[in-house]
GROMACS .gro file of C-alpha atoms in nm:
model
  213
    1SER     CA    1   4.681   4.115  -6.512
    2SER     CA    2   4.636   4.482  -6.485
    3ALA     CA    3   4.847   4.792  -6.552
    4VAL     CA    4   5.116   4.823  -6.292
    5SER     CA    5   5.322   5.132  -6.174
    6PRO     CA    6   5.670   5.002  -6.064
    7VAL     CA    7   5.830   5.205  -5.800
    8TYR     CA    8   6.219   5.193  -5.731
    9SER     CA    9   6.449   5.366  -5.496
   10ALA     CA   10   6.810   5.333  -5.340
   11ALA     CA   11   6.944   5.364  -5.004
   12ASP     CA   12   7.294   5.442  -4.910
   13SER     CA   13   7.443   5.685  -4.665
   14ASN     CA   14   7.676   5.816  -4.949
   15LEU     CA   15   7.416   5.777  -5.242
   16ASN     CA   16   7.475   5.988  -5.534
   17GLN     CA   17   7.102   6.083  -5.608
   18ALA     CA   18   7.180   6.212  -5.960
   19SER     CA   19   7.284   5.849  -6.040
   20LEU     CA   20   6.967   5.666  -5.973
   21ALA     CA   21   6.808   5.588  -6.296
   22ALA     CA   22   6.620   5.307  -6.466
   23THR     CA   23   6.521   5.166  -6.812
   24LEU     CA   24   6.214   4.973  -6.910
   25ASN     CA   25   6.301   4.760  -7.206
   26GLY     CA   26   6.581   4.974  -7.289
   27ALA     CA   27   6.393   5.321  -7.276
   28PRO     CA   28   6.440   5.554  -6.987
   29PHE     CA   29   6.174   5.492  -6.717
   30ASN     CA   30   6.063   5.734  -6.421
   31SER     CA   31   5.963   5.546  -6.085
   32GLY     CA   32   5.594   5.522  -6.043
   33SER     CA   33   5.512   5.569  -6.413
   34PRO     CA   34   5.210   5.330  -6.522
   35VAL     CA   35   5.278   5.048  -6.747
   36ALA     CA   36   4.948   4.913  -6.919
   37ALA     CA   37   5.024   4.757  -7.249
   38GLU     CA   38   5.043   4.392  -7.283
   39GLY     CA   39   5.377   4.232  -7.323
   40ALA     CA   40   5.711   4.127  -7.154
   41TYR     CA   41   5.911   4.392  -6.963
   42THR     CA   42   6.258   4.410  -6.814
   43LEU     CA   43   6.318   4.680  -6.570
   44MET     CA   44   6.667   4.787  -6.492
   45VAL     CA   45   6.745   4.994  -6.190
   46SER     CA   46   7.113   5.144  -6.121
   47ALA     CA   47   7.274   5.375  -5.873
   48SER     CA   48   7.622   5.450  -5.738
   49ASP     CA   49   7.765   5.634  -5.423
   50THR     CA   50   7.982   5.933  -5.402
   51ASP     CA   51   8.278   5.694  -5.402
   52TYR     CA   52   8.176   5.546  -5.738
   53HIS     CA   53   8.058   5.220  -5.596
   54ASN     CA   54   7.800   5.099  -5.847
   55ALA     CA   55   7.489   4.878  -5.808
   56SER     CA   56   7.205   4.748  -6.039
   57LYS     CA   57   6.914   4.524  -6.013
   58THR     CA   58   6.682   4.384  -6.288
   59LEU     CA   59   6.335   4.279  -6.277
   60ASN     CA   60   6.147   4.078  -6.539
   61PHE     CA   61   5.758   4.092  -6.557
   62ALA     CA   62   5.478   4.069  -6.786
   63ILE     CA   63   5.127   4.221  -6.832
   64ASP     CA   64   4.878   3.970  -6.966
   65LYS     CA   65   4.515   4.046  -6.992
   66THR     CA   66   4.415   3.802  -7.256
   67SER     CA   67   4.270   3.467  -7.143
   68PRO     CA   68   4.381   3.162  -7.316
   69ALA     CA   69   4.191   3.025  -7.616
   70ILE     CA   70   4.039   2.676  -7.648
   71ALA     CA   71   3.959   2.495  -7.958
   72VAL     CA   72   3.763   2.159  -7.937
   73SER     CA   73   3.737   1.923  -8.260
   74GLY     CA   74   3.591   1.584  -8.295
   75VAL     CA   75   3.265   1.667  -8.130
   76VAL     CA   76   3.010   1.968  -8.172
   77ASN     CA   77   2.781   2.088  -7.907
   78GLY     CA   78   2.422   1.909  -7.900
   79VAL     CA   79   2.493   1.644  -8.166
   80VAL     CA   80   2.413   1.272  -8.152
   81TYR     CA   81   2.680   1.060  -8.277
   82HIS     CA   82   2.629   0.703  -8.421
   83SER     CA   83   2.978   0.581  -8.378
   84SER     CA   84   3.293   0.606  -8.175
   85VAL     CA   85   3.428   0.961  -8.140
   86SER     CA   86   3.750   1.131  -7.993
   87ILE     CA   87   3.801   1.489  -7.881
   88GLN     CA   88   4.086   1.685  -7.978
   89VAL     CA   89   4.179   2.002  -7.793
   90VAL     CA   90   4.422   2.293  -7.891
   91CYS     CA   91   4.494   2.557  -7.623
   92SER     CA   92   4.652   2.876  -7.743
   93GLU     CA   93   4.849   3.074  -7.489
   94LEU     CA   94   5.180   3.252  -7.467
   95ARG     CA   95   5.225   3.190  -7.108
   96PRO     CA   96   5.026   2.864  -7.014
   97TYR     CA   97   5.016   2.758  -6.655
   98SER     CA   98   4.762   2.469  -6.633
   99THR     CA   99   4.508   2.275  -6.824
  100SER     CA  100   4.255   2.033  -6.716
  101TYR     CA  101   4.001   1.819  -6.939
  102LEU     CA  102   3.719   1.633  -6.795
  103LEU     CA  103   3.449   1.386  -6.927
  104ASN     CA  104   3.140   1.377  -6.728
  105GLY     CA  105   3.350   1.487  -6.434
  106GLU     CA  106   3.650   1.235  -6.477
  107PRO     CA  107   3.979   1.304  -6.621
  108TYR     CA  108   3.998   1.274  -7.011
  109VAL     CA  109   4.320   1.247  -7.233
  110PRO     CA  110   4.235   1.414  -7.557
  111GLY     CA  111   4.230   1.156  -7.842
  112GLN     CA  112   4.105   0.883  -7.632
  113LEU     CA  113   3.831   0.694  -7.810
  114ILE     CA  114   3.471   0.728  -7.656
  115SER     CA  115   3.256   0.421  -7.770
  116LYS     CA  116   3.008   0.374  -7.508
  117ASP     CA  117   2.662   0.498  -7.559
  118GLY     CA  118   2.521   0.768  -7.339
  119SER     CA  119   2.519   1.139  -7.286
  120TYR     CA  120   2.858   1.320  -7.232
  121LEU     CA  121   2.975   1.651  -7.107
  122PHE     CA  122   3.329   1.756  -7.202
  123THR     CA  123   3.486   2.059  -6.993
  124ALA     CA  124   3.833   2.191  -7.101
  125GLU     CA  125   3.983   2.458  -6.866
  126ALA     CA  126   4.299   2.672  -6.914
  127THR     CA  127   4.477   2.907  -6.690
  128ASP     CA  128   4.770   3.128  -6.781
  129LYS     CA  129   5.045   3.241  -6.544
  130ALA     CA  130   4.865   3.590  -6.488
  131GLY     CA  131   4.548   3.396  -6.375
  132ASN     CA  132   4.340   3.461  -6.670
  133LYS     CA  133   4.119   3.151  -6.706
  134THR     CA  134   3.893   3.001  -7.004
  135ILE     CA  135   3.644   2.736  -6.964
  136LYS     CA  136   3.470   2.580  -7.275
  137SER     CA  137   3.209   2.309  -7.246
  138VAL     CA  138   3.074   2.066  -7.524
  139SER     CA  139   2.775   1.835  -7.459
  140PHE     CA  140   2.710   1.535  -7.702
  141SER     CA  141   2.550   1.188  -7.721
  142LEU     CA  142   2.680   0.860  -7.836
  143ASP     CA  143   2.387   0.630  -7.967
  144SER     CA  144   2.562   0.346  -8.194
  145PRO     CA  145   2.347   0.129  -8.414
  146PRO     CA  146   2.277  -0.196  -8.259
  147PRO     CA  147   2.436  -0.516  -8.406
  148ALA     CA  148   2.277  -0.707  -8.645
  149PRO     CA  149   2.026  -0.989  -8.531
  150VAL     CA  150   2.186  -1.344  -8.504
  151ASN     CA  151   2.064  -1.676  -8.585
  152VAL     CA  152   1.825  -1.571  -8.865
  153LYS     CA  153   1.608  -1.867  -8.969
  154VAL     CA  154   1.340  -1.887  -9.275
  155GLU     CA  155   1.095  -2.161  -9.270
  156ALA     CA  156   0.866  -2.215  -9.559
  157ARG     CA  157   0.517  -2.319  -9.485
  158ALA     CA  158   0.359  -2.613  -9.684
  159GLU     CA  159   0.034  -2.376  -9.713
  160GLY     CA  160   0.250  -2.090  -9.856
  161GLY     CA  161   0.449  -1.818  -9.725
  162ALA     CA  162   0.739  -1.804  -9.514
  163SER     CA  163   0.801  -1.747  -9.137
  164LEU     CA  164   1.115  -1.575  -9.038
  165SER     CA  165   1.276  -1.577  -8.675
  166TRP     CA  166   1.607  -1.423  -8.516
  167GLN     CA  167   1.774  -1.395  -8.197
  168LYS     CA  168   1.760  -1.034  -8.042
  169PRO     CA  169   2.119  -0.900  -8.035
  170GLU     CA  170   2.113  -0.658  -7.714
  171THR     CA  171   1.850  -0.458  -7.506
  172ASP     CA  172   1.882  -0.133  -7.695
  173VAL     CA  173   1.667  -0.227  -7.978
  174ALA     CA  174   1.365  -0.035  -8.073
  175GLY     CA  175   1.252  -0.283  -8.335
  176TYR     CA  176   1.338  -0.429  -8.656
  177ARG     CA  177   1.303  -0.387  -9.037
  178VAL     CA  178   1.267  -0.681  -9.254
  179TYR     CA  179   1.384  -0.691  -9.615
  180LYS     CA  180   1.358  -0.951  -9.893
  181ASP     CA  181   1.593  -0.922 -10.187
  182GLY     CA  182   1.691  -0.583 -10.046
  183VAL     CA  183   1.339  -0.447 -10.065
  184ARG     CA  184   1.182  -0.342  -9.721
  185ILE     CA  185   0.879  -0.568  -9.649
  186SER     CA  186   0.774  -0.466  -9.315
  187ALA     CA  187   0.538  -0.192  -9.286
  188GLY     CA  188   0.678  -0.024  -8.990
  189LEU     CA  189   0.930  -0.122  -8.700
  190ASN     CA  190   0.861  -0.499  -8.607
  191SER     CA  191   0.892  -0.515  -8.238
  192SER     CA  192   0.900  -0.891  -8.212
  193THR     CA  193   1.181  -1.123  -8.315
  194ASP     CA  194   0.966  -1.304  -8.576
  195PHE     CA  195   0.775  -1.206  -8.913
  196TYR     CA  196   0.545  -1.383  -9.167
  197ASP     CA  197   0.602  -1.319  -9.535
  198SER     CA  198   0.275  -1.417  -9.705
  199ALA     CA  199   0.413  -1.344 -10.039
  200TYR     CA  200   0.676  -1.617 -10.031
  201GLY     CA  201   0.609  -1.880 -10.294
  202ASN     CA  202   0.749  -2.217 -10.256
  203TYR     CA  203   1.023  -2.323 -10.468
  204SER     CA  204   1.153  -1.998 -10.512
  205ALA     CA  205   1.494  -1.839 -10.388
  206HIS     CA  206   1.509  -1.524 -10.203
  207VAL     CA  207   1.744  -1.338  -9.985
  208TYR     CA  208   1.603  -1.223  -9.657
  209GLU     CA  209   1.760  -0.982  -9.390
  210ALA     CA  210   1.654  -0.843  -9.065
  211LYS     CA  211   1.808  -0.498  -8.936
  212ALA     CA  212   1.792  -0.384  -8.587
  213VAL     CA  213   1.705  -0.038  -8.510
   0.00000   0.00000   0.00000
């Protein structure tokens, strides 16, 4: 809100004009004087007539020029996350009126877990009783690692070497990396669900692992 200039008056056929007076937060106040500083105010106006009948009226108001402050934690603008996240919001305002939180245009409850892969836009809006409004938006993405391949099989060949095969865990897979005894043996991303290890020797024990990317 902006500065105000409260005006007061009294009406009575026998008004004692000299009795008309006012205080603002306990200090004498003249009608029409500007009030600009932020804060809460109490205006008290009193008057009496020539027969000493008294009347008074009190008005409470506030001047608030400061918009609400919004702090968002749990996600950072432009970051891609590889595990579930939740958004926390703190709104700082002495005279709050309303708040709203939207995730991709749908109502969101702060602290609610977000686990589905995709792009997200979180918008927080806070309004105070004076009409001051603050809007804060954060965009982020979620791209969780795919689950491990299943049904991994290793078959030793009579002529030497070993064939590996596995089942694709889900559609969101760019490829696979193959490891033997903890050491990567695939040169790049293996796009198929099988791999041949020519270095495998018969009658030897090894641990193979296929990781989805």
